[in-house]
mmCIF file of C-alpha atoms and ligand atoms in Angstrom:
data_model
loop_
_atom_site.group_PDB
_atom_site.id
_atom_site.type_symbol
_atom_site.label_atom_id
_atom_site.label_comp_id
_atom_site.label_asym_id
_atom_site.label_seq_id
_atom_site.Cartn_x
_atom_site.Cartn_y
_atom_site.Cartn_z
ATOM 1 C CA UNK A 1 25.266 0.661 -1.758
ATOM 2 C CA UNK A 2 22.751 0.863 -4.604
ATOM 3 C CA UNK A 3 19.807 -1.522 -4.334
ATOM 4 C CA UNK A 4 17.305 -2.369 -7.039
ATOM 5 C CA UNK A 5 13.807 -3.178 -5.762
ATOM 6 C CA UNK A 6 11.032 -5.052 -7.544
ATOM 7 C CA UNK A 7 7.389 -4.612 -6.516
ATOM 8 C CA UNK A 8 4.811 -7.021 -7.940
ATOM 9 C CA UNK A 9 2.341 -7.901 -5.178
ATOM 10 C CA UNK A 10 -0.809 -6.994 -7.118
ATOM 11 C CA UNK A 11 -1.668 -4.687 -10.025
ATOM 12 C CA UNK A 12 1.529 -2.610 -10.156
ATOM 13 C CA UNK A 13 4.914 -3.640 -11.453
ATOM 14 C CA UNK A 14 7.405 -1.233 -9.913
ATOM 15 C CA UNK A 15 11.186 -1.140 -10.246
ATOM 16 C CA UNK A 16 13.110 1.339 -8.135
ATOM 17 C CA UNK A 17 16.743 1.995 -7.333
ATOM 18 C CA UNK A 18 17.897 3.683 -4.117
ATOM 19 C CA UNK A 19 21.100 4.259 -2.220
ATOM 20 C CA UNK A 20 21.600 5.597 1.324
ATOM 21 C CA UNK A 21 20.974 9.200 0.227
ATOM 22 C CA UNK A 22 18.629 9.217 -2.733
ATOM 23 C CA UNK A 23 15.825 7.580 -4.603
ATOM 24 C CA UNK A 24 17.545 7.205 -7.984
ATOM 25 C CA UNK A 25 14.653 5.661 -9.935
ATOM 26 C CA UNK A 26 11.038 4.758 -9.311
ATOM 27 C CA UNK A 27 9.570 3.372 -12.549
ATOM 28 C CA UNK A 28 6.201 1.646 -12.616
ATOM 29 C CA UNK A 29 3.488 0.336 -14.835
ATOM 30 C CA UNK A 30 0.028 -0.543 -13.613
ATOM 31 C CA UNK A 31 -2.112 -3.337 -14.986
ATOM 32 C CA UNK A 32 -5.520 -1.980 -15.935
ATOM 33 C CA UNK A 33 -8.057 -4.632 -16.905
ATOM 34 C CA UNK A 34 -9.888 -3.826 -20.126
ATOM 35 C CA UNK A 35 -13.205 -4.751 -18.571
ATOM 36 C CA UNK A 36 -14.613 -6.106 -15.334
ATOM 37 C CA UNK A 37 -12.610 -6.856 -12.231
ATOM 38 C CA UNK A 38 -9.041 -7.613 -11.578
ATOM 39 C CA UNK A 39 -7.784 -11.117 -12.457
ATOM 40 C CA UNK A 40 -4.492 -12.121 -10.784
ATOM 41 C CA UNK A 41 -3.347 -14.320 -13.696
ATOM 42 C CA UNK A 42 -3.720 -11.412 -16.151
ATOM 43 C CA UNK A 43 -1.890 -9.047 -13.785
ATOM 44 C CA UNK A 44 0.988 -11.523 -13.479
ATOM 45 C CA UNK A 45 1.137 -11.766 -17.268
ATOM 46 C CA UNK A 46 1.260 -7.969 -17.476
ATOM 47 C CA UNK A 47 4.198 -7.864 -15.034
ATOM 48 C CA UNK A 48 6.043 -10.519 -16.969
ATOM 49 C CA UNK A 49 5.513 -8.818 -20.330
ATOM 50 C CA UNK A 50 6.304 -5.272 -19.208
ATOM 51 C CA UNK A 51 9.289 -6.183 -17.018
ATOM 52 C CA UNK A 52 12.063 -5.250 -19.464
ATOM 53 C CA UNK A 53 10.392 -1.993 -20.461
ATOM 54 C CA UNK A 54 10.000 -0.879 -16.817
ATOM 55 C CA UNK A 55 13.562 -2.002 -16.050
ATOM 56 C CA UNK A 56 14.850 0.079 -18.976
ATOM 57 C CA UNK A 57 13.008 3.117 -17.659
ATOM 58 C CA UNK A 58 14.509 2.613 -14.189
ATOM 59 C CA UNK A 59 17.962 2.443 -15.769
ATOM 60 C CA UNK A 60 17.340 5.619 -17.761
ATOM 61 C CA UNK A 61 15.936 7.542 -14.773
ATOM 62 C CA UNK A 62 18.953 6.657 -12.657
ATOM 63 C CA UNK A 63 21.592 6.764 -15.396
ATOM 64 C CA UNK A 64 22.692 3.343 -14.129
ATOM 65 C CA UNK A 65 22.693 -0.173 -15.444
ATOM 66 C CA UNK A 66 21.629 -3.239 -13.501
ATOM 67 C CA UNK A 67 25.288 -4.282 -13.356
ATOM 68 C CA UNK A 68 25.940 -1.145 -11.212
ATOM 69 C CA UNK A 69 23.675 -2.211 -8.334
ATOM 70 C CA UNK A 70 24.987 -4.018 -5.275
ATOM 71 C CA UNK A 71 21.857 -6.016 -4.409
ATOM 72 C CA UNK A 72 18.386 -6.956 -5.621
ATOM 73 C CA UNK A 73 15.312 -6.734 -3.389
ATOM 74 C CA UNK A 74 11.804 -7.971 -4.123
ATOM 75 C CA UNK A 75 8.383 -8.096 -2.453
ATOM 76 C CA UNK A 76 8.234 -11.569 -0.934
ATOM 77 C CA UNK A 77 4.704 -11.031 0.436
ATOM 78 C CA UNK A 78 1.935 -10.498 1.274
ATOM 79 C CA UNK A 79 0.262 -10.492 -2.126
ATOM 80 C CA UNK A 80 -1.249 -12.524 -4.915
ATOM 81 C CA UNK A 81 0.816 -15.688 -5.443
ATOM 82 C CA UNK A 82 1.057 -15.458 -9.242
ATOM 83 C CA UNK A 83 2.066 -11.788 -9.122
ATOM 84 C CA UNK A 84 4.604 -12.368 -6.342
ATOM 85 C CA UNK A 85 6.158 -15.233 -8.299
ATOM 86 C CA UNK A 86 6.734 -13.059 -11.361
ATOM 87 C CA UNK A 87 8.694 -10.490 -9.349
ATOM 88 C CA UNK A 88 10.571 -13.148 -7.393
ATOM 89 C CA UNK A 89 11.674 -15.029 -10.510
ATOM 90 C CA UNK A 90 12.933 -11.799 -12.079
ATOM 91 C CA UNK A 91 14.759 -10.841 -8.868
ATOM 92 C CA UNK A 92 16.425 -14.265 -8.539
ATOM 93 C CA UNK A 93 17.496 -14.112 -12.187
ATOM 94 C CA UNK A 94 19.066 -10.652 -11.842
ATOM 95 C CA UNK A 95 20.767 -11.609 -8.582
ATOM 96 C CA UNK A 96 22.300 -14.766 -10.088
ATOM 97 C CA UNK A 97 23.255 -13.071 -13.348
ATOM 98 C CA UNK A 98 25.051 -10.188 -11.637
ATOM 99 C CA UNK A 99 26.347 -12.152 -8.640
ATOM 100 C CA UNK A 100 24.784 -9.805 -6.071
ATOM 101 C CA UNK A 101 22.840 -10.544 -2.855
ATOM 102 C CA UNK A 102 19.096 -11.168 -2.961
ATOM 103 C CA UNK A 103 16.674 -9.992 -0.285
ATOM 104 C CA UNK A 104 12.932 -10.671 -0.140
ATOM 105 C CA UNK A 105 11.123 -8.028 1.917
ATOM 106 C CA UNK A 106 7.737 -7.627 3.570
ATOM 107 C CA UNK A 107 5.610 -5.311 1.435
ATOM 108 C CA UNK A 108 3.717 -3.765 4.390
ATOM 109 C CA UNK A 109 6.912 -2.865 6.222
ATOM 110 C CA UNK A 110 8.268 -1.364 2.986
ATOM 111 C CA UNK A 111 5.260 1.004 2.892
ATOM 112 C CA UNK A 112 6.103 2.105 6.436
ATOM 113 C CA UNK A 113 9.849 2.451 5.969
ATOM 114 C CA UNK A 114 9.596 4.564 2.802
ATOM 115 C CA UNK A 115 7.193 6.701 4.861
ATOM 116 C CA UNK A 116 9.655 7.234 7.676
ATOM 117 C CA UNK A 117 12.470 7.755 5.167
ATOM 118 C CA UNK A 118 10.714 10.451 3.137
ATOM 119 C CA UNK A 119 8.828 12.303 5.914
ATOM 120 C CA UNK A 120 9.575 13.539 9.442
ATOM 121 C CA UNK A 121 7.816 10.554 11.039
ATOM 122 C CA UNK A 122 10.074 8.579 13.375
ATOM 123 C CA UNK A 123 8.074 6.131 15.448
ATOM 124 C CA UNK A 124 4.468 6.654 14.348
ATOM 125 C CA UNK A 125 1.310 4.665 14.541
ATOM 126 C CA UNK A 126 0.869 3.832 10.844
ATOM 127 C CA UNK A 127 -2.476 3.605 9.133
ATOM 128 C CA UNK A 128 -1.767 1.440 6.084
ATOM 129 C CA UNK A 129 -4.699 1.486 3.692
ATOM 130 C CA UNK A 130 -4.689 -0.125 0.266
ATOM 131 C CA UNK A 131 -6.616 -2.490 -1.980
ATOM 132 C CA UNK A 132 -5.313 -5.553 -0.158
ATOM 133 C CA UNK A 133 -4.630 -4.282 3.365
ATOM 134 C CA UNK A 134 -6.056 -2.125 6.118
ATOM 135 C CA UNK A 135 -3.936 -2.166 9.240
ATOM 136 C CA UNK A 136 -2.886 -0.030 12.177
ATOM 137 C CA UNK A 137 0.757 -0.860 12.831
ATOM 138 C CA UNK A 138 3.080 0.208 15.629
ATOM 139 C CA UNK A 139 6.671 -0.797 16.335
ATOM 140 C CA UNK A 140 7.159 -1.950 19.880
ATOM 141 C CA UNK A 141 9.776 -4.138 21.562
ATOM 142 C CA UNK A 142 11.610 -5.110 18.387
ATOM 143 C CA UNK A 143 8.581 -5.989 16.287
ATOM 144 C CA UNK A 144 5.908 -4.286 14.249
ATOM 145 C CA UNK A 145 2.589 -5.041 15.949
ATOM 146 C CA UNK A 146 -0.712 -4.970 14.122
ATOM 147 C CA UNK A 147 -2.831 -3.169 16.717
ATOM 148 C CA UNK A 148 -5.935 -2.981 14.545
ATOM 149 C CA UNK A 149 -7.043 -4.279 11.157
ATOM 150 C CA UNK A 150 -9.975 -5.015 8.918
ATOM 151 C CA UNK A 151 -11.958 -8.095 9.846
ATOM 152 C CA UNK A 152 -13.148 -8.583 6.267
ATOM 153 C CA UNK A 153 -12.160 -6.635 3.130
ATOM 154 C CA UNK A 154 -9.585 -3.847 2.838
ATOM 155 C CA UNK A 155 -10.900 -0.297 2.553
ATOM 156 C CA UNK A 156 -9.437 0.094 -0.968
ATOM 157 C CA UNK A 157 -11.183 -3.097 -1.998
ATOM 158 C CA UNK A 158 -14.423 -1.667 -0.558
ATOM 159 C CA UNK A 159 -13.944 1.511 -2.647
ATOM 160 C CA UNK A 160 -13.285 -0.582 -5.742
ATOM 161 C CA UNK A 161 -16.350 -2.777 -5.126
ATOM 162 C CA UNK A 162 -18.577 0.267 -4.740
ATOM 163 C CA UNK A 163 -16.980 1.783 -7.839
ATOM 164 C CA UNK A 164 -17.682 -1.309 -9.915
ATOM 165 C CA UNK A 165 -21.314 -1.123 -8.798
ATOM 166 C CA UNK A 166 -21.374 2.492 -10.066
ATOM 167 C CA UNK A 167 -19.734 1.424 -13.354
ATOM 168 C CA UNK A 168 -16.451 3.115 -12.523
ATOM 169 C CA UNK A 169 -13.414 1.164 -13.799
ATOM 170 C CA UNK A 170 -10.606 -0.110 -11.538
ATOM 171 C CA UNK A 171 -9.011 1.560 -9.572
ATOM 172 C CA UNK A 172 -12.171 3.203 -8.278
ATOM 173 C CA UNK A 173 -10.714 5.403 -5.498
ATOM 174 C CA UNK A 174 -9.967 8.569 -7.487
ATOM 175 C CA UNK A 175 -13.367 8.666 -9.236
ATOM 176 C CA UNK A 176 -15.298 7.922 -6.006
ATOM 177 C CA UNK A 177 -13.394 10.849 -4.502
ATOM 178 C CA UNK A 178 -14.353 13.131 -7.411
ATOM 179 C CA UNK A 179 -18.014 12.094 -7.178
ATOM 180 C CA UNK A 180 -18.047 12.673 -3.411
ATOM 181 C CA UNK A 181 -16.562 16.147 -3.785
ATOM 182 C CA UNK A 182 -19.583 17.243 -5.784
ATOM 183 C CA UNK A 183 -21.992 17.072 -2.832
ATOM 184 C CA UNK A 184 -22.194 17.680 0.913
ATOM 185 C CA UNK A 185 -25.124 15.370 1.336
ATOM 186 C CA UNK A 186 -24.870 11.991 3.069
ATOM 187 C CA UNK A 187 -27.350 9.479 4.446
ATOM 188 C CA UNK A 188 -26.982 7.380 7.561
ATOM 189 C CA UNK A 189 -25.331 3.995 7.090
ATOM 190 C CA UNK A 190 -23.469 1.549 9.328
ATOM 191 C CA UNK A 191 -20.285 2.823 10.866
ATOM 192 C CA UNK A 192 -17.515 0.300 10.196
ATOM 193 C CA UNK A 193 -15.254 0.547 13.280
ATOM 194 C CA UNK A 194 -15.073 -1.859 16.224
ATOM 195 C CA UNK A 195 -12.491 -0.640 18.701
ATOM 196 C CA UNK A 196 -9.363 -0.549 16.552
ATOM 197 C CA UNK A 197 -10.664 -3.045 13.998
ATOM 198 C CA UNK A 198 -12.738 -2.358 10.906
ATOM 199 C CA UNK A 199 -15.332 -4.088 8.794
ATOM 200 C CA UNK A 200 -16.250 -2.615 5.417
ATOM 201 C CA UNK A 201 -18.175 -5.265 3.570
ATOM 202 C CA UNK A 202 -21.517 -4.565 5.308
ATOM 203 C CA UNK A 203 -21.255 -0.870 4.449
ATOM 204 C CA UNK A 204 -20.614 -1.686 0.781
ATOM 205 C CA UNK A 205 -23.613 -4.034 0.624
ATOM 206 C CA UNK A 206 -25.798 -1.414 2.285
ATOM 207 C CA UNK A 207 -24.717 1.295 -0.164
ATOM 208 C CA UNK A 208 -25.197 -0.994 -3.154
ATOM 209 C CA UNK A 209 -28.768 -1.660 -2.025
ATOM 210 C CA UNK A 210 -29.590 1.993 -1.422
ATOM 211 C CA UNK A 211 -31.283 4.128 -4.030
ATOM 212 C CA UNK A 212 -29.490 7.436 -3.716
ATOM 213 C CA UNK A 213 -27.619 9.127 -6.555
ATOM 214 C CA UNK A 214 -24.010 8.183 -7.197
ATOM 215 C CA UNK A 215 -22.589 11.404 -5.745
ATOM 216 C CA UNK A 216 -24.439 11.026 -2.440
ATOM 217 C CA UNK A 217 -23.566 7.326 -2.327
ATOM 218 C CA UNK A 218 -19.864 8.067 -2.909
ATOM 219 C CA UNK A 219 -19.878 10.821 -0.286
ATOM 220 C CA UNK A 220 -21.674 8.597 2.226
ATOM 221 C CA UNK A 221 -19.035 5.916 1.687
ATOM 222 C CA UNK A 222 -16.173 8.349 2.255
ATOM 223 C CA UNK A 223 -17.677 10.026 5.310
ATOM 224 C CA UNK A 224 -18.410 6.699 7.010
ATOM 225 C CA UNK A 225 -15.404 4.615 5.992
ATOM 226 C CA UNK A 226 -12.781 7.325 6.443
ATOM 227 C CA UNK A 227 -14.210 8.625 9.730
ATOM 228 C CA UNK A 228 -14.074 5.035 11.011
ATOM 229 C CA UNK A 229 -10.404 4.769 10.014
ATOM 230 C CA UNK A 230 -9.602 8.027 11.777
ATOM 231 C CA UNK A 231 -11.422 6.894 14.913
ATOM 232 C CA UNK A 232 -9.442 3.628 14.971
ATOM 233 C CA UNK A 233 -6.203 5.524 14.395
ATOM 234 C CA UNK A 234 -6.919 7.966 17.206
ATOM 235 C CA UNK A 235 -7.707 5.122 19.595
ATOM 236 C CA UNK A 236 -4.441 3.380 18.677
ATOM 237 C CA UNK A 237 -2.458 6.584 19.241
ATOM 238 C CA UNK A 238 -4.101 7.029 22.656
ATOM 239 C CA UNK A 239 -3.518 3.411 23.630
ATOM 240 C CA UNK A 240 0.141 3.398 22.577
ATOM 241 C CA UNK A 241 0.644 6.913 23.939
ATOM 242 C CA UNK A 242 2.116 8.100 20.647
ATOM 243 C CA UNK A 243 1.818 11.561 19.135
ATOM 244 C CA UNK A 244 2.851 10.728 15.575
ATOM 245 C CA UNK A 245 0.658 9.332 12.798
ATOM 246 C CA UNK A 246 1.783 8.080 9.384
ATOM 247 C CA UNK A 247 -0.664 7.410 6.580
ATOM 248 C CA UNK A 248 0.356 5.191 3.664
ATOM 249 C CA UNK A 249 -0.905 2.809 0.949
ATOM 250 C CA UNK A 250 -2.913 3.631 -2.185
ATOM 251 C CA UNK A 251 -5.934 4.985 -0.269
ATOM 252 C CA UNK A 252 -3.584 7.494 1.402
ATOM 253 C CA UNK A 253 -3.851 9.466 -1.833
ATOM 254 C CA UNK A 254 -7.388 10.453 -0.803
ATOM 255 C CA UNK A 255 -7.577 14.132 0.176
ATOM 256 C CA UNK A 256 -10.663 13.737 2.344
ATOM 257 C CA UNK A 257 -8.996 11.017 4.432
ATOM 258 C CA UNK A 258 -5.857 13.159 4.706
ATOM 259 C CA UNK A 259 -7.785 16.186 5.894
ATOM 260 C CA UNK A 260 -9.752 14.176 8.482
ATOM 261 C CA UNK A 261 -6.511 12.790 9.946
ATOM 262 C CA UNK A 262 -4.933 16.214 9.821
ATOM 263 C CA UNK A 263 -7.806 17.650 11.918
ATOM 264 C CA UNK A 264 -7.682 14.797 14.423
ATOM 265 C CA UNK A 265 -3.911 15.149 14.853
ATOM 266 C CA UNK A 266 -4.246 18.942 15.075
ATOM 267 C CA UNK A 267 -6.728 18.574 17.947
ATOM 268 C CA UNK A 268 -4.430 16.126 19.779
ATOM 269 C CA UNK A 269 -1.305 18.223 19.173
ATOM 270 C CA UNK A 270 0.143 15.245 17.266
ATOM 271 C CA UNK A 271 2.270 15.204 14.105
ATOM 272 C CA UNK A 272 0.796 13.827 10.920
ATOM 273 C CA UNK A 273 2.930 12.629 7.995
ATOM 274 C CA UNK A 274 2.012 11.271 4.629
ATOM 275 C CA UNK A 275 4.548 10.474 1.885
ATOM 276 C CA UNK A 276 4.384 11.930 -1.634
ATOM 277 C CA UNK A 277 1.769 10.170 -3.713
ATOM 278 C CA UNK A 278 4.365 8.248 -5.737
ATOM 279 C CA UNK A 279 5.476 6.590 -2.477
ATOM 280 C CA UNK A 280 1.944 5.946 -1.129
ATOM 281 C CA UNK A 281 0.910 3.651 -3.943
ATOM 282 C CA UNK A 282 2.784 0.435 -4.645
ATOM 283 C CA UNK A 283 6.269 1.249 -5.945
ATOM 284 C CA UNK A 284 9.698 -0.282 -6.424
ATOM 285 C CA UNK A 285 11.665 2.385 -4.516
ATOM 286 C CA UNK A 286 10.059 1.340 -1.228
ATOM 287 C CA UNK A 287 11.082 -2.269 -1.844
ATOM 288 C CA UNK A 288 14.630 -1.195 -2.679
ATOM 289 C CA UNK A 289 14.774 0.924 0.478
ATOM 290 C CA UNK A 290 13.432 -1.853 2.718
ATOM 291 C CA UNK A 291 15.945 -4.212 1.054
ATOM 292 C CA UNK A 292 18.768 -1.805 1.854
ATOM 293 C CA UNK A 293 17.715 -1.745 5.512
ATOM 294 C CA UNK A 294 17.445 -5.524 5.734
ATOM 295 C CA UNK A 295 20.840 -6.031 4.099
ATOM 296 C CA UNK A 296 22.381 -3.564 6.546
ATOM 297 C CA UNK A 297 21.001 -5.855 9.283
ATOM 298 C CA UNK A 298 22.682 -8.826 7.602
ATOM 299 C CA UNK A 299 19.515 -10.317 6.162
ATOM 300 C CA UNK A 300 19.727 -12.140 2.809
ATOM 301 C CA UNK A 301 17.253 -14.468 1.120
ATOM 302 C CA UNK A 302 18.387 -17.649 -0.654
ATOM 303 C CA UNK A 303 17.271 -18.060 -4.284
ATOM 304 C CA UNK A 304 15.438 -21.218 -3.220
ATOM 305 C CA UNK A 305 13.130 -19.281 -0.840
ATOM 306 C CA UNK A 306 9.454 -19.339 -1.767
ATOM 307 C CA UNK A 307 7.187 -16.308 -1.837
ATOM 308 C CA UNK A 308 4.935 -15.767 1.200
ATOM 309 C CA UNK A 309 1.431 -14.698 0.026
ATOM 310 C CA UNK A 310 0.075 -14.393 3.610
ATOM 311 C CA UNK A 311 3.148 -12.894 5.278
ATOM 312 C CA UNK A 312 2.008 -10.570 8.068
ATOM 313 C CA UNK A 313 4.143 -7.618 9.162
ATOM 314 C CA UNK A 314 4.040 -8.853 12.767
ATOM 315 C CA UNK A 315 5.768 -12.103 11.730
ATOM 316 C CA UNK A 316 8.920 -10.283 10.666
ATOM 317 C CA UNK A 317 11.867 -10.515 13.078
ATOM 318 C CA UNK A 318 13.736 -7.211 13.226
HETATM 319 P P1 ATP B 1 -1.337 -3.566 -1.382
HETATM 320 O O1 ATP B 1 -0.549 -4.602 -2.126
HETATM 321 O O2 ATP B 1 -0.509 -2.792 -0.420
HETATM 322 O O3 ATP B 1 -2.599 -4.062 -0.810
HETATM 323 P P2 ATP B 1 -2.618 -2.384 -3.680
HETATM 324 O O4 ATP B 1 -2.284 -3.495 -4.582
HETATM 325 O O5 ATP B 1 -4.006 -2.206 -3.313
HETATM 326 O O6 ATP B 1 -1.667 -2.433 -2.440
HETATM 327 P P3 ATP B 1 -2.005 0.436 -3.923
HETATM 328 O O7 ATP B 1 -1.405 1.157 -5.081
HETATM 329 O O8 ATP B 1 -1.330 0.563 -2.616
HETATM 330 O O9 ATP B 1 -2.100 -1.062 -4.387
HETATM 331 O O10 ATP B 1 -3.531 0.870 -3.717
HETATM 332 C C1 ATP B 1 -4.508 0.783 -4.701
HETATM 333 C C2 ATP B 1 -5.836 1.115 -4.037
HETATM 334 O O11 ATP B 1 -5.864 2.508 -3.700
HETATM 335 C C3 ATP B 1 -7.043 0.840 -4.917
HETATM 336 O O12 ATP B 1 -8.012 0.169 -4.126
HETATM 337 C C4 ATP B 1 -7.514 2.246 -5.286
HETATM 338 O O13 ATP B 1 -8.909 2.350 -5.533
HETATM 339 C C5 ATP B 1 -7.123 3.033 -4.057
HETATM 340 N N1 ATP B 1 -7.010 4.457 -4.328
HETATM 341 C C6 ATP B 1 -6.219 5.085 -5.221
HETATM 342 N N2 ATP B 1 -6.447 6.411 -5.221
HETATM 343 C C7 ATP B 1 -7.420 6.647 -4.295
HETATM 344 C C8 ATP B 1 -8.115 7.805 -3.837
HETATM 345 N N3 ATP B 1 -7.852 8.997 -4.320
HETATM 346 N N4 ATP B 1 -9.047 7.632 -2.878
HETATM 347 C C9 ATP B 1 -9.326 6.415 -2.368
HETATM 348 N N5 ATP B 1 -8.719 5.289 -2.765
HETATM 349 C C10 ATP B 1 -7.772 5.405 -3.713
HETATM 350 FE FE1 FE2 B 2 0.897 -1.876 -1.252
#
């Protein structure tokens, strides 16, 4: 069966089409604010206005039309309410128009399942790091358990806050990475891990108040924040007695974080997987794939179902 998936939890509108074998389309368009921070209402407006254009691209990439798909999936949560609503309304409309099943999926679990679909990972501890989420997730006894998470802001949000302070536009991650690569120097700052939980907002405040150059500040952020993530991940792998790690979410595109995890896994004799960059960041193919899995399990969502902005992955019944 071919499933169309709509992603609209935050800044990216993604529309993907998958079947059991292939990813047939993965079109996206990201909202980039002209100035200042990210405003949910403007992002939702972007998704609404660019919907048909992104849908057309998905059709072209796949050589299919919407009438060829057997189901429509959408991100039901977690995410920004206005953005979620835009995707949900579009999904309900397409499902009603074409008389095909509708399935609202959990965005976090979609990140994990596109990871296990496109890499060798089977039952990993997942480090899911993005602008809205920072979680260590492990499937155990029929449920995904959040074994560690941020106690305040997500690590991607921390990167973006530091970036804004350094006058780098959203999304700040790639430019912070480039700045950090230009130096080996760091200074001592707080180390944001507590067991398997994290806390990044103190580190950001500390770095904003410091008076080092932007390259050293960026490098100090990366060396502290990413080492903390790796430490939490290693602890979770030891606790769950698992020798597989999966890294996903927008921050998974960071090469320094990847290489730190690679070294840690190498030392433990564990396998490390990370999906292609197009599947790390928010995308429609992962929603379509998660929808396909849920439908195979007999799960459908009525058109009357509301979006779930605070939906945690550990609330999902498998
Ligand atoms: P979610 O809805 O899962 O919380 P999101 O809306 O934050 O996701 P993603 O595309 O998963 O969207 O992630 C975007 C985040 O990834 C931004 O915070 C951005 O700065 C960060 N990011 C992107 N590239 C890099 C990079 N190279 N290094 C560090 N962070 C990065
Ligand atoms: Fe995401």
